[in-house]
Structures are given as C-alpha cells and as structure tokens.
Tab-separated table of C-alpha atoms (C1' of nucleotides) in Angstrom:
chain	number	residue	atom	x	y	z
A	285	MET	CA	0.000	0.000	0.000
A	286	LYS	CA	1.604	3.193	-1.247
A	287	GLN	CA	1.426	6.426	0.678
A	288	THR	CA	1.380	9.983	-0.634
A	289	THR	CA	-0.016	8.795	-3.935
A	290	LYS	CA	-0.706	12.354	-5.062
A	291	LYS	CA	2.909	13.402	-4.743
A	292	GLU	CA	4.078	10.333	-6.614
A	293	LYS	CA	1.518	10.963	-9.289
A	294	PHE	CA	2.830	14.489	-9.643
A	295	PHE	CA	6.397	13.362	-10.311
A	296	GLU	CA	5.238	10.603	-12.610
A	297	GLU	CA	2.937	12.721	-14.741
A	298	SER	CA	5.304	15.681	-14.888
A	299	LEU	CA	8.017	13.378	-16.157
A	300	LYS	CA	5.814	12.009	-18.897
A	301	LEU	CA	4.617	15.472	-19.883
A	302	ILE	CA	8.169	16.741	-20.165
A	303	HIS	CA	9.052	13.725	-22.256
A	304	GLU	CA	6.083	14.289	-24.564
A	305	LYS	CA	6.324	18.024	-25.131
A	306	GLY	CA	9.885	18.872	-24.146
A	307	PHE	CA	10.963	20.679	-20.988
A	308	LYS	CA	10.766	24.199	-22.369
A	309	ALA	CA	7.412	23.580	-23.977
A	310	VAL	CA	5.780	22.331	-20.789
A	311	THR	CA	4.358	25.048	-18.573
A	312	MET	CA	3.490	24.822	-14.927
A	313	ARG	CA	-0.098	25.309	-16.016
A	314	ASP	CA	0.196	22.274	-18.315
A	315	ILE	CA	1.347	20.152	-15.435
A	316	ALA	CA	-1.393	21.447	-13.159
A	317	GLN	CA	-4.023	20.760	-15.770
A	318	ARG	CA	-2.782	17.203	-16.235
A	319	LEU	CA	-3.104	16.622	-12.510
A	320	ASP	CA	-6.402	18.419	-12.332
A	321	PHE	CA	-5.433	21.040	-9.797
A	322	GLU	CA	-4.206	24.653	-9.695
A	323	PRO	CA	-0.667	25.689	-10.733
A	324	ALA	CA	0.244	27.015	-7.306
A	325	ASN	CA	-0.186	23.503	-5.990
A	326	ILE	CA	2.935	22.322	-7.736
A	327	TYR	CA	5.049	24.244	-5.273
A	328	ASN	CA	3.919	21.938	-2.517
A	329	TYR	CA	6.097	19.316	-4.194
A	330	ILE	CA	8.997	21.111	-5.837
A	331	ASP	CA	10.797	24.439	-5.486
A	332	SER	CA	10.958	25.372	-9.136
A	333	LYS	CA	10.623	24.096	-12.670
A	334	GLN	CA	14.401	23.901	-12.993
A	335	ALA	CA	14.653	21.874	-9.793
A	336	LEU	CA	12.232	19.380	-11.297
A	337	LEU	CA	14.466	18.807	-14.307
A	338	GLU	CA	17.560	18.589	-12.144
A	339	LEU	CA	15.904	15.991	-9.946
A	340	TYR	CA	15.029	13.692	-12.831
A	341	LEU	CA	18.347	14.114	-14.600
A	342	PHE	CA	20.744	13.673	-11.736
A	343	ASP	CA	18.761	10.771	-10.376
A	344	ILE	CA	19.064	8.661	-13.519
A	345	SER	CA	22.525	9.999	-14.279
A	346	TYR	CA	23.768	8.751	-10.915
A	347	GLU	CA	22.388	5.307	-11.592
A	348	PHE	CA	24.261	5.053	-14.859
A	349	HIS	CA	27.518	6.225	-13.375
A	350	ASP	CA	27.163	3.913	-10.442
A	351	SER	CA	26.378	0.918	-12.582
A	352	LEU	CA	29.279	1.678	-14.923
A	353	ASN	CA	31.707	2.049	-12.052
A	354	ASN	CA	30.728	-1.300	-10.596
A	355	ILE	CA	31.369	-2.974	-13.918
A	356	LEU	CA	34.732	-1.262	-14.345
A	357	LYS	CA	35.841	-2.364	-10.895
A	358	SER	CA	35.467	-6.005	-11.916
A	359	SER	CA	38.174	-8.172	-13.418
A	360	TYR	CA	36.206	-8.969	-16.561
A	361	SER	CA	37.844	-8.557	-19.952
A	362	PRO	CA	37.053	-5.440	-22.032
A	363	GLU	CA	34.707	-7.443	-24.224
A	364	GLU	CA	32.869	-8.872	-21.250
A	365	LYS	CA	32.728	-5.423	-19.697
A	366	LEU	CA	31.131	-3.947	-22.799
A	367	LYS	CA	28.590	-6.735	-22.805
A	368	LEU	CA	27.759	-6.006	-19.193
A	369	ILE	CA	27.467	-2.317	-19.983
A	370	ILE	CA	25.036	-3.081	-22.783
A	371	SER	CA	23.082	-5.388	-20.542
A	372	THR	CA	22.742	-3.052	-17.577
A	373	HIS	CA	22.069	-0.102	-19.857
A	374	ILE	CA	19.113	-1.892	-21.415
A	375	GLN	CA	17.812	-3.095	-18.063
A	376	LEU	CA	17.959	0.384	-16.608
A	377	THR	CA	16.377	1.920	-19.671
A	378	ALA	CA	13.569	-0.627	-19.631
A	379	LYS	CA	12.910	0.198	-15.994
A	380	LYS	CA	13.060	3.991	-16.309
A	381	PRO	CA	12.477	4.822	-19.956
A	382	TYR	CA	11.095	8.327	-19.405
A	383	LYS	CA	13.988	9.482	-17.275
A	384	MET	CA	16.318	7.949	-19.822
A	385	ALA	CA	14.595	9.972	-22.525
A	386	LEU	CA	15.170	13.158	-20.549
A	387	LEU	CA	18.795	12.198	-20.070
A	388	VAL	CA	19.201	12.054	-23.824
A	389	ASN	CA	17.024	14.962	-24.890
A	390	GLU	CA	16.641	17.489	-22.113
A	391	TRP	CA	19.973	17.935	-20.380
A	392	ARG	CA	20.645	21.004	-22.530
A	393	ASN	CA	17.952	22.798	-20.580
A	394	LEU	CA	19.883	22.675	-17.353
A	395	LYS	CA	21.233	26.021	-16.191
A	396	GLU	CA	24.628	26.801	-14.782
A	397	PRO	CA	26.168	25.555	-12.621
A	398	LYS	CA	24.188	22.325	-13.000
A	399	LEU	CA	24.776	22.280	-16.732
A	400	THR	CA	28.542	22.175	-16.344
A	401	GLU	CA	28.271	19.599	-13.597
A	402	PHE	CA	26.225	17.423	-15.889
A	403	THR	CA	28.365	17.770	-19.004
A	404	GLU	CA	31.500	17.066	-16.990
A	405	GLY	CA	29.889	13.863	-15.766
A	406	LYS	CA	28.939	13.010	-19.319
A	407	LYS	CA	32.534	13.415	-20.426
A	408	VAL	CA	33.747	11.237	-17.592
A	409	TYR	CA	31.259	8.542	-18.538
A	410	GLU	CA	32.233	8.614	-22.192
A	411	ASN	CA	35.924	8.554	-21.374
A	412	LYS	CA	35.465	5.465	-19.262
A	413	ILE	CA	33.748	3.731	-22.168
A	414	ARG	CA	36.503	4.877	-24.490
A	415	ASP	CA	39.138	3.411	-22.176
A	416	VAL	CA	37.439	0.028	-22.197
A	417	ILE	CA	37.315	0.065	-25.970
A	418	ALA	CA	40.930	1.202	-26.221
A	419	LYS	CA	42.040	-1.611	-23.932
A	420	GLY	CA	39.985	-4.104	-25.924
A	421	ILE	CA	41.710	-3.073	-29.130
A	422	GLU	CA	45.087	-3.155	-27.421
A	423	GLU	CA	44.477	-6.674	-26.178
A	424	GLY	CA	43.243	-7.775	-29.577
A	425	GLN	CA	39.665	-8.557	-28.556
A	426	PHE	CA	38.307	-5.854	-30.850
A	427	ARG	CA	39.537	-5.135	-34.329
A	428	SER	CA	41.748	-2.154	-34.983
A	429	MET	CA	39.702	1.012	-35.455
A	430	ASP	CA	39.377	4.682	-34.606
A	431	ILE	CA	38.738	4.700	-30.875
A	432	GLU	CA	36.755	7.913	-30.755
A	433	ILE	CA	34.427	6.873	-33.555
A	434	ALA	CA	34.000	3.446	-32.024
A	435	THR	CA	33.030	5.086	-28.739
A	436	TYR	CA	30.460	7.331	-30.372
A	437	SER	CA	29.083	4.440	-32.394
A	438	PHE	CA	28.844	2.221	-29.353
A	439	LEU	CA	27.050	4.856	-27.308
A	440	SER	CA	24.699	5.851	-30.100
A	441	SER	CA	23.671	2.215	-30.466
A	442	LEU	CA	22.297	2.393	-26.935
A	443	ARG	CA	20.934	5.923	-26.903
A	444	TRP	CA	17.692	5.346	-28.806
A	445	ILE	CA	16.476	2.377	-26.769
A	446	TYR	CA	14.175	4.323	-24.444
A	447	ASP	CA	11.969	4.694	-27.497
A	448	LYS	CA	11.066	1.024	-27.210
A	449	TYR	CA	9.788	1.436	-23.661
A	450	THR	CA	7.951	4.735	-23.725
A	451	GLY	CA	4.626	4.873	-25.543
A	452	SER	CA	1.924	2.269	-25.374
A	453	GLU	CA	3.084	-0.318	-27.911
A	454	SER	CA	3.940	-3.776	-26.674
A	455	LYS	CA	7.342	-3.633	-25.042
A	456	ILE	CA	10.111	-5.772	-26.424
A	457	ASN	CA	11.701	-8.327	-24.140
A	458	PRO	CA	14.862	-6.681	-22.730
A	459	PHE	CA	16.880	-9.882	-23.035
A	460	GLU	CA	16.002	-10.302	-26.670
A	461	LEU	CA	16.827	-6.658	-27.256
A	462	GLU	CA	20.131	-7.163	-25.507
A	463	LYS	CA	21.002	-10.039	-27.801
A	464	GLN	CA	20.104	-8.080	-30.917
A	465	ILE	CA	22.034	-4.980	-29.869
A	466	SER	CA	25.032	-6.981	-28.752
A	467	ASP	CA	25.151	-8.803	-32.046
A	468	PHE	CA	24.894	-5.550	-33.940
A	469	ILE	CA	27.693	-3.922	-31.969
A	470	PHE	CA	30.079	-6.860	-32.017
A	471	THR	CA	29.420	-8.535	-35.336
A	472	GLY	CA	27.594	-5.874	-37.385
A	473	MET	CA	24.989	-6.480	-40.044
A	474	GLY	CA	27.145	-8.416	-42.483
A	475	LYS	CA	27.519	-12.177	-42.584
D	291	MET	CA	31.119	38.423	-55.029
D	292	LYS	CA	28.127	37.608	-52.881
D	293	GLN	CA	25.098	39.839	-52.718
D	294	THR	CA	22.781	40.478	-49.800
D	295	THR	CA	25.473	39.493	-47.351
D	296	LYS	CA	23.437	40.748	-44.422
D	297	LYS	CA	20.509	38.489	-45.196
D	298	GLU	CA	22.779	35.494	-45.622
D	299	LYS	CA	24.509	36.327	-42.385
D	300	PHE	CA	21.143	36.439	-40.677
D	301	PHE	CA	20.195	32.915	-41.749
D	302	GLU	CA	23.653	31.604	-40.981
D	303	GLU	CA	23.927	33.059	-37.493
D	304	SER	CA	20.349	32.259	-36.545
D	305	LEU	CA	20.967	28.657	-37.489
D	306	LYS	CA	24.066	28.444	-35.341
D	307	LEU	CA	22.339	30.140	-32.420
D	308	ILE	CA	19.436	27.722	-32.569
D	309	HIS	CA	21.882	24.840	-32.679
D	310	GLU	CA	23.790	26.163	-29.663
D	311	LYS	CA	20.925	27.064	-27.363
D	312	GLY	CA	17.966	25.129	-28.772
D	313	PHE	CA	15.050	26.589	-30.685
D	314	LYS	CA	12.844	27.341	-27.704
D	315	ALA	CA	15.679	28.882	-25.741
D	316	VAL	CA	16.648	31.311	-28.491
D	317	THR	CA	14.701	34.565	-28.446
D	318	MET	CA	14.309	37.040	-31.263
D	319	ARG	CA	16.289	39.430	-29.093
D	320	ASP	CA	19.130	36.898	-28.888
D	321	ILE	CA	19.278	36.684	-32.647
D	322	ALA	CA	19.164	40.454	-33.022
D	323	GLN	CA	21.954	40.897	-30.515
D	324	ARG	CA	24.136	38.389	-32.321
D	325	LEU	CA	23.674	40.331	-35.544
D	326	ASP	CA	24.100	43.651	-33.804
D	327	PHE	CA	20.747	45.155	-34.746
D	328	GLU	CA	17.277	45.585	-33.310
D	329	PRO	CA	14.769	42.710	-32.968
D	330	ALA	CA	12.227	44.262	-35.310
D	331	ASN	CA	14.794	43.979	-38.076
D	332	ILE	CA	14.471	40.222	-38.172
D	333	TYR	CA	11.063	40.557	-39.782
D	334	ASN	CA	12.676	42.003	-42.883
D	335	TYR	CA	13.972	38.491	-43.505
D	336	ILE	CA	11.427	36.071	-42.104
D	337	ASP	CA	7.750	36.093	-41.200
D	338	SER	CA	7.987	34.431	-37.821
D	339	LYS	CA	10.196	32.408	-35.535
D	340	GLN	CA	8.302	29.253	-36.477
D	341	ALA	CA	8.811	29.947	-40.179
D	342	LEU	CA	12.540	30.108	-39.540
D	343	LEU	CA	12.588	26.629	-38.059
D	344	GLU	CA	10.390	25.268	-40.825
D	345	LEU	CA	12.692	26.718	-43.447
D	346	TYR	CA	15.798	25.059	-42.049
D	347	LEU	CA	14.119	21.748	-41.356
D	348	PHE	CA	12.291	21.187	-44.606
D	349	ASP	CA	15.274	22.342	-46.618
D	350	ILE	CA	17.621	19.707	-45.235
D	351	SER	CA	14.860	17.134	-44.949
D	352	TYR	CA	14.159	17.436	-48.654
D	353	GLU	CA	17.802	16.871	-49.493
D	354	PHE	CA	17.881	13.658	-47.505
D	355	HIS	CA	14.714	12.321	-49.065
D	356	ASP	CA	15.867	13.252	-52.514
D	357	SER	CA	19.244	11.633	-52.088
D	358	LEU	CA	17.699	8.474	-50.644
D	359	ASN	CA	15.206	8.208	-53.496
D	360	ASN	CA	17.942	8.463	-56.085
D	361	ILE	CA	19.834	5.638	-54.450
D	362	LEU	CA	16.737	3.455	-54.197
D	363	LYS	CA	15.971	3.964	-57.877
D	364	SER	CA	19.309	2.373	-58.797
D	365	SER	CA	19.887	-1.303	-59.477
D	366	TYR	CA	22.517	-1.688	-56.786
D	367	SER	CA	22.249	-4.529	-54.287
D	368	PRO	CA	20.887	-3.832	-50.783
D	369	GLU	CA	24.395	-3.895	-49.352
D	370	GLU	CA	25.669	-1.470	-51.957
D	371	LYS	CA	22.640	0.707	-51.398
D	372	LEU	CA	23.280	0.912	-47.678
D	373	LYS	CA	26.884	1.842	-48.368
D	374	LEU	CA	25.733	4.598	-50.673
D	375	ILE	CA	23.272	5.805	-48.064
D	376	ILE	CA	26.035	5.964	-45.492
D	377	SER	CA	28.276	7.766	-47.924
D	378	THR	CA	25.801	10.424	-49.016
D	379	HIS	CA	24.556	10.855	-45.484
D	380	ILE	CA	28.034	11.686	-44.272
D	381	GLN	CA	28.746	13.965	-47.219
D	382	LEU	CA	25.533	15.903	-46.664
D	383	THR	CA	26.139	16.111	-42.939
D	384	ALA	CA	29.677	17.362	-43.472
D	385	LYS	CA	28.365	20.053	-45.801
D	386	LYS	CA	25.436	21.178	-43.638
D	387	PRO	CA	26.163	20.065	-40.098
D	388	TYR	CA	24.073	22.715	-38.356
D	389	LYS	CA	20.937	22.003	-40.324
D	390	MET	CA	21.542	18.328	-39.717
D	391	ALA	CA	21.739	19.026	-35.993
D	392	LEU	CA	18.364	20.784	-36.123
D	393	LEU	CA	16.929	17.864	-38.055
D	394	VAL	CA	17.904	15.559	-35.214
D	395	ASN	CA	17.175	17.776	-32.223
D	396	GLU	CA	14.637	20.445	-33.060
D	397	TRP	CA	11.909	18.929	-35.208
D	398	ARG	CA	9.768	18.434	-32.096
D	399	ASN	CA	9.338	22.192	-31.959
D	400	LEU	CA	7.415	22.308	-35.196
D	401	LYS	CA	3.739	23.107	-34.807
D	402	GLU	CA	0.810	21.508	-36.535
D	403	PRO	CA	0.285	20.949	-39.363
D	404	LYS	CA	4.015	21.103	-40.152
D	405	LEU	CA	4.790	18.706	-37.328
D	406	THR	CA	2.645	15.960	-38.791
D	407	GLU	CA	3.994	16.620	-42.245
D	408	PHE	CA	7.494	16.216	-40.908
D	409	THR	CA	6.920	13.094	-38.840
D	410	GLU	CA	5.113	11.449	-41.743
D	411	GLY	CA	8.145	12.118	-43.898
D	412	LYS	CA	10.361	10.709	-41.199
D	413	LYS	CA	8.346	7.514	-41.127
D	414	VAL	CA	8.540	7.213	-44.895
D	415	TYR	CA	12.301	7.649	-44.774
D	416	GLU	CA	12.752	5.051	-42.063
D	417	ASN	CA	10.480	2.583	-43.830
D	418	LYS	CA	12.536	2.857	-46.981
D	419	ILE	CA	15.684	2.081	-45.028
D	420	ARG	CA	13.916	-0.839	-43.367
D	421	ASP	CA	12.897	-2.217	-46.733
D	422	VAL	CA	16.479	-2.173	-47.967
D	423	ILE	CA	17.616	-4.004	-44.853
D	424	ALA	CA	14.757	-6.508	-45.124
D	425	LYS	CA	15.661	-7.235	-48.727
D	426	GLY	CA	19.333	-7.582	-47.793
D	427	ILE	CA	18.475	-10.189	-45.183
D	428	GLU	CA	16.151	-11.970	-47.603
D	429	GLU	CA	18.860	-12.160	-50.222
D	430	GLY	CA	21.384	-13.348	-47.684
D	431	GLN	CA	23.698	-10.347	-47.854
D	432	PHE	CA	23.053	-9.480	-44.226
D	433	ARG	CA	22.796	-11.930	-41.401
D	434	SER	CA	19.424	-12.879	-39.978
D	435	MET	CA	18.290	-10.350	-37.377
D	436	ASP	CA	15.364	-8.314	-36.093
D	437	ILE	CA	14.630	-5.901	-38.918
D	438	GLU	CA	13.230	-3.113	-36.803
D	439	ILE	CA	16.148	-3.130	-34.393
D	440	ALA	CA	18.600	-3.282	-37.254
D	441	THR	CA	16.936	-0.244	-38.806
D	442	TYR	CA	17.106	1.744	-35.580
D	443	SER	CA	20.707	0.693	-35.040
D	444	PHE	CA	21.689	1.620	-38.555
D	445	LEU	CA	20.062	5.040	-38.341
D	446	SER	CA	21.421	5.798	-34.899
D	447	SER	CA	24.920	5.044	-36.169
D	448	LEU	CA	24.542	7.980	-38.532
D	449	ARG	CA	22.564	10.365	-36.355
D	450	TRP	CA	25.382	11.689	-34.182
D	451	ILE	CA	27.768	12.571	-37.001
D	452	TYR	CA	26.902	16.262	-37.204
D	453	ASP	CA	28.746	16.562	-33.919
D	454	LYS	CA	32.017	16.038	-35.767
D	455	TYR	CA	31.375	18.996	-38.069
D	456	THR	CA	29.885	21.614	-35.800
D	457	GLY	CA	32.163	23.312	-33.296
D	458	SER	CA	35.672	24.534	-33.977
D	459	GLU	CA	37.740	21.374	-33.612
D	460	SER	CA	39.584	20.043	-36.639
D	461	LYS	CA	37.073	18.302	-38.849
D	462	ILE	CA	37.559	14.655	-39.602
D	463	ASN	CA	37.978	13.624	-43.225
D	464	PRO	CA	34.532	12.502	-44.434
D	465	PHE	CA	35.963	9.609	-46.409
D	466	GLU	CA	37.839	8.266	-43.427
D	467	LEU	CA	34.731	8.687	-41.325
D	468	GLU	CA	32.747	6.832	-43.952
D	469	LYS	CA	35.154	3.918	-43.818
D	470	GLN	CA	35.035	3.749	-40.039
D	471	ILE	CA	31.248	3.943	-39.856
D	472	SER	CA	30.793	1.441	-42.659
D	473	ASP	CA	33.097	-1.006	-40.956
D	474	PHE	CA	31.253	-0.569	-37.682
D	475	ILE	CA	27.852	-1.116	-39.254
D	476	PHE	CA	28.794	-4.084	-41.409
D	477	THR	CA	31.433	-5.903	-39.382
D	478	GLY	CA	30.996	-4.535	-35.845
D	479	MET	CA	33.682	-4.095	-33.246
D	480	GLY	CA	34.684	-7.745	-32.893
D	481	LYS	CA	37.426	-9.477	-34.842
U	69	DT	C1'	17.766	62.222	-60.931
U	70	DT	C1'	14.165	59.518	-59.578
U	71	DT	C1'	12.739	55.277	-57.790
U	72	DA	C1'	12.871	50.993	-55.613
U	73	DT	C1'	15.158	47.947	-52.455
U	74	DA	C1'	17.588	46.560	-48.463
U	75	DT	C1'	18.423	47.700	-43.981
U	76	DA	C1'	17.685	50.034	-39.911
U	77	DT	C1'	15.245	52.287	-35.515
U	78	DT	C1'	11.902	53.415	-31.630
U	79	DA	C1'	8.098	52.315	-29.107
U	80	DA	C1'	4.637	49.708	-27.831
U	81	DC	C1'	1.277	45.692	-27.645
U	82	DA	C1'	-0.902	41.537	-25.887
U	83	DT	C1'	0.278	37.070	-24.120
U	84	DT	C1'	2.530	33.804	-21.736
U	85	DT	C1'	5.074	32.235	-17.948
U	86	DG	C1'	7.228	31.075	-13.370
U	87	DT	C1'	6.386	32.184	-8.969
U	88	DT	C1'	4.546	34.009	-4.453
U	89	DA	C1'	1.415	35.383	-0.640
U	90	DA	C1'	-2.339	34.470	1.976
U	91	DT	C1'	-5.400	31.222	3.233
U	92	DG	C1'	-8.520	27.208	3.627
U	93	DT	C1'	-9.771	22.172	4.433
U	94	DA	C1'	-9.535	17.176	4.856
U	95	DA	C1'	-6.950	13.435	6.631
U	96	DA	C1'	-3.526	11.354	9.489
U	97	DT	C1'	-1.149	11.375	13.843
U	98	DA	C1'	-0.279	12.450	18.730
N	68	DT	C1'	-9.510	15.700	20.921
N	69	DA	C1'	-5.795	18.502	19.446
N	70	DT	C1'	-2.441	19.084	16.097
N	71	DT	C1'	0.360	18.380	12.436
N	72	DT	C1'	0.667	17.110	7.600
N	73	DA	C1'	-0.877	16.823	2.908
N	74	DC	C1'	-3.371	18.944	-0.445
N	75	DA	C1'	-5.945	22.576	-2.219
N	76	DT	C1'	-7.616	27.552	-3.854
N	77	DT	C1'	-7.727	32.569	-5.468
N	78	DA	C1'	-5.431	36.417	-6.995
N	79	DA	C1'	-1.827	38.760	-8.490
N	80	DC	C1'	3.138	40.008	-9.776
N	81	DA	C1'	7.113	41.012	-12.631
N	82	DA	C1'	9.593	39.581	-16.360
N	83	DA	C1'	10.099	37.723	-20.814
N	84	DT	C1'	8.599	37.074	-25.426
N	85	DG	C1'	6.915	37.274	-30.370
N	86	DT	C1'	5.262	40.591	-33.119
N	87	DT	C1'	3.574	44.993	-35.311
N	88	DA	C1'	3.190	49.893	-36.763
N	89	DA	C1'	5.250	53.835	-38.251
N	90	DT	C1'	9.162	55.597	-40.018
N	91	DA	C1'	13.962	56.672	-41.477
N	92	DT	C1'	18.266	56.149	-44.385
N	93	DA	C1'	21.683	54.386	-47.409
N	94	DT	C1'	22.424	52.044	-51.577
N	95	DA	C1'	21.513	50.195	-56.100
N	96	DA	C1'	18.710	50.256	-60.273
N	97	DA	C1'	15.836	52.719	-63.719
DNA sequence: TTTATATATTAACATTTGTTAATGTAAATA
DNA sequence: TATTTACATTAACAAATGTTAATATATAAA
C-alpha cells in the first residue's frame, strides 16, 4: 500500500509530460491541468521548474555512473565489460524509460552551474567507455579502429532504446533486445 | 562576389544560435543581438520564428529524401545501397552540419500541421531504409536479425555525425569517417 | 535624378510564464 | 480531541517574449 499517492503521481505525470512536449514547452499550467489542480499547488512538491528537471536528470545519471563504475571495478575482460554495460544499460532503460529519454534529450535545458556539472559527468562517462574500448583493441579482442568513432558508435547504439519502452506499444523483451544490440555492436549487419 | 550578405549572415547566425541554445531557448532578441541590430529587423527576412525553423528543417529534410530516393531507384544490391546511403549521409552532414543538428534535435518544436507533415516524412524515410535491410536479409547479404532493431541501429549510427562537423575542432575527413562507420555497421567491433 | 530595395530604428502591444502570498480544508497522527 | 501534515484555492506580480506599426536612411537600379 503506497502512501502519498498524489505526490508520486505528480512526479510521474510531470516526467511524462516533459518527455512528450519537451521541458521548455511544458508550462506549470500544463502540469497542473494534467493533474487536475491549480498551478500554485505544484510548489507543494517542488521548489521550481528547474529543480524538477535537475531531480530527474541527476537521479538517472547517478544510476548510470554507479552501474558503470561497478562494472569497471570487476576483473572482466574489455569485451565482457562492454557486454555487461550493454546489458545493464538496457535493463535500466527498460525500468526507467522516461527518465532515460530526458537524459538524452533534455539535459541542454539545465542552467549553470548544473549544466557544467552534468556535461562534466557526461565526459567522464564517455571517457570510461573509451578506455574500455581502447584496452579491448590493445588486447586484440576488438579489431583495430578509430577509438573515438567506435566510442560514439557504441554509445549511439544504446541511446535510442528508451523509445522502445515509452509509448503504449507492446514492449520488447529486454533480453532479446540485448542479444540483438550486442550482435549488432560486435558482429555488425554483415555475414 | 556575394550579394545580400546581411541576409545570408542572418540565416547563418540564426541557425548556429538555434543549434547552440535550442530553438525554444533562443529569443528574437538573442538573434538580433548576435547580428548587432534591433529585434524588429528580423522581420525584414522572415515572417515568424516558427517559419525560420520550418525553413531550415524542410530544406535539409528534402535533401535527404531526394538523395535516398535516387539511391533506391538504382539497381545496386541492398548492401551497396546501404553503403551509398552511409556515404551520401556523411557527405551531406559534413556540408550542412548545423541544419543536420536541427533535423535531429529540433523537429519536435514544429507546430501543426508542419509537425505531422514532418513526422510522416520521417516515417517514410525510415520505412525505406527498413525495406532495404529486409531485402538484404532476404537475399542473404546481411545476417538474420530483427529488422526493426537493425533499422534503428543503422540510423542511430549515422545520427550523431553532425557533432564532428559543428564546433571549432579540426574536422575529420569525411571519407575516413565513412570507412570507419561502414566497418562498424557491417562488421561490428569484434574481430 | 528619380525610384525601388535593403536595412535600420523606436516604441509599444498583448500574451505567456514562473512564482509568491495568503489562506482554507480534509486526513492522518499524537 | 488537538495538532500536524498533505493537499488545495484565489489572486496577483514582474519579467520575458513574439510581433507589429510607423518611419527613417543608405544604396543600387531605372
């Protein structure tokens, strides 16, 4: 039995609204209307519109960093690490697709100093991925290629996945998705 | 010797501003300030802020559709077609990286009926790509895989490329980029 | 020289938007 | 029962924003 259902509903519906219309396009009045109460009511739950975005973004961002760090701490090979990264990325995205969508599309709307904090974290994350790939090439598990482009390609192969878990269509099985994405990243489309 | 340099400068700088800050975040006063004149001046060049976005978006969108259609009309094999799509996509992106960035990030800010017109076109484009991939699998040029996921993966491998041609860093050679991306898409990262 | 075009300004407008103050009520807790 | 907590309202604000009207000037074309 959940408590404070109204507060939870607020955060849930606001998140979806921001995903649907974009952060800048959503007004406090939009949110209020969706929840069927007056705009002033929102400030019982959150200090400002910006704070709302920050909350969503840093919450999911932390989870990704944390999960990545745990994988990196392990003694798995670079290839196994990448597979784990793919796996946990898809699991997390399947569980929190709307926050993931904000992470991809709305971080630009952060204001300083939060914007810098976020983009620095983003760089750190990407560099960690790049290091795994670099090591994998070095050790001969991956073929020789441009490391930066490989990093971008790898990350972009994961970035669109939230799209499969937002909306009302039947959701794809995360494990099947993981297999398909893994195959694409490691063996490509060719035979 | 170019004519109407001021008008050209307006469209150029507005485009870059929208790319940097996002369409919603850019105000007419921002644009005016960048061009060192008064806001009212903008309306000598364009009817409205929305019209500006529409202009950029449908211009580049048309080029992509046109280029794709020309490739599809050819008698090349699915694999060769995909390679051509990659190639022309990168060439176009290298030539118009800022418009490409808007195409990826700002189309949501279109208003009806332009929004529907755009998203319909997007669907058409993606379906054409899917059909090429489906045919390639059917003919045994590509390995057996989920067609929809392959389509998303293929497209997402191309979607980030504008990032390499905006900004002031040294631009990567498009032909080298094409090789790297092609290799990633067709053979993956593994050996 | 006259005319048309491109480019510019000032001033103001109607809306929209995030936010606050003051206050009330129903439900949960002590 | 008394009191705190959660949830709600009305009314208004200051600032920001897209846009327009009226008008001026420099330049290029006729």
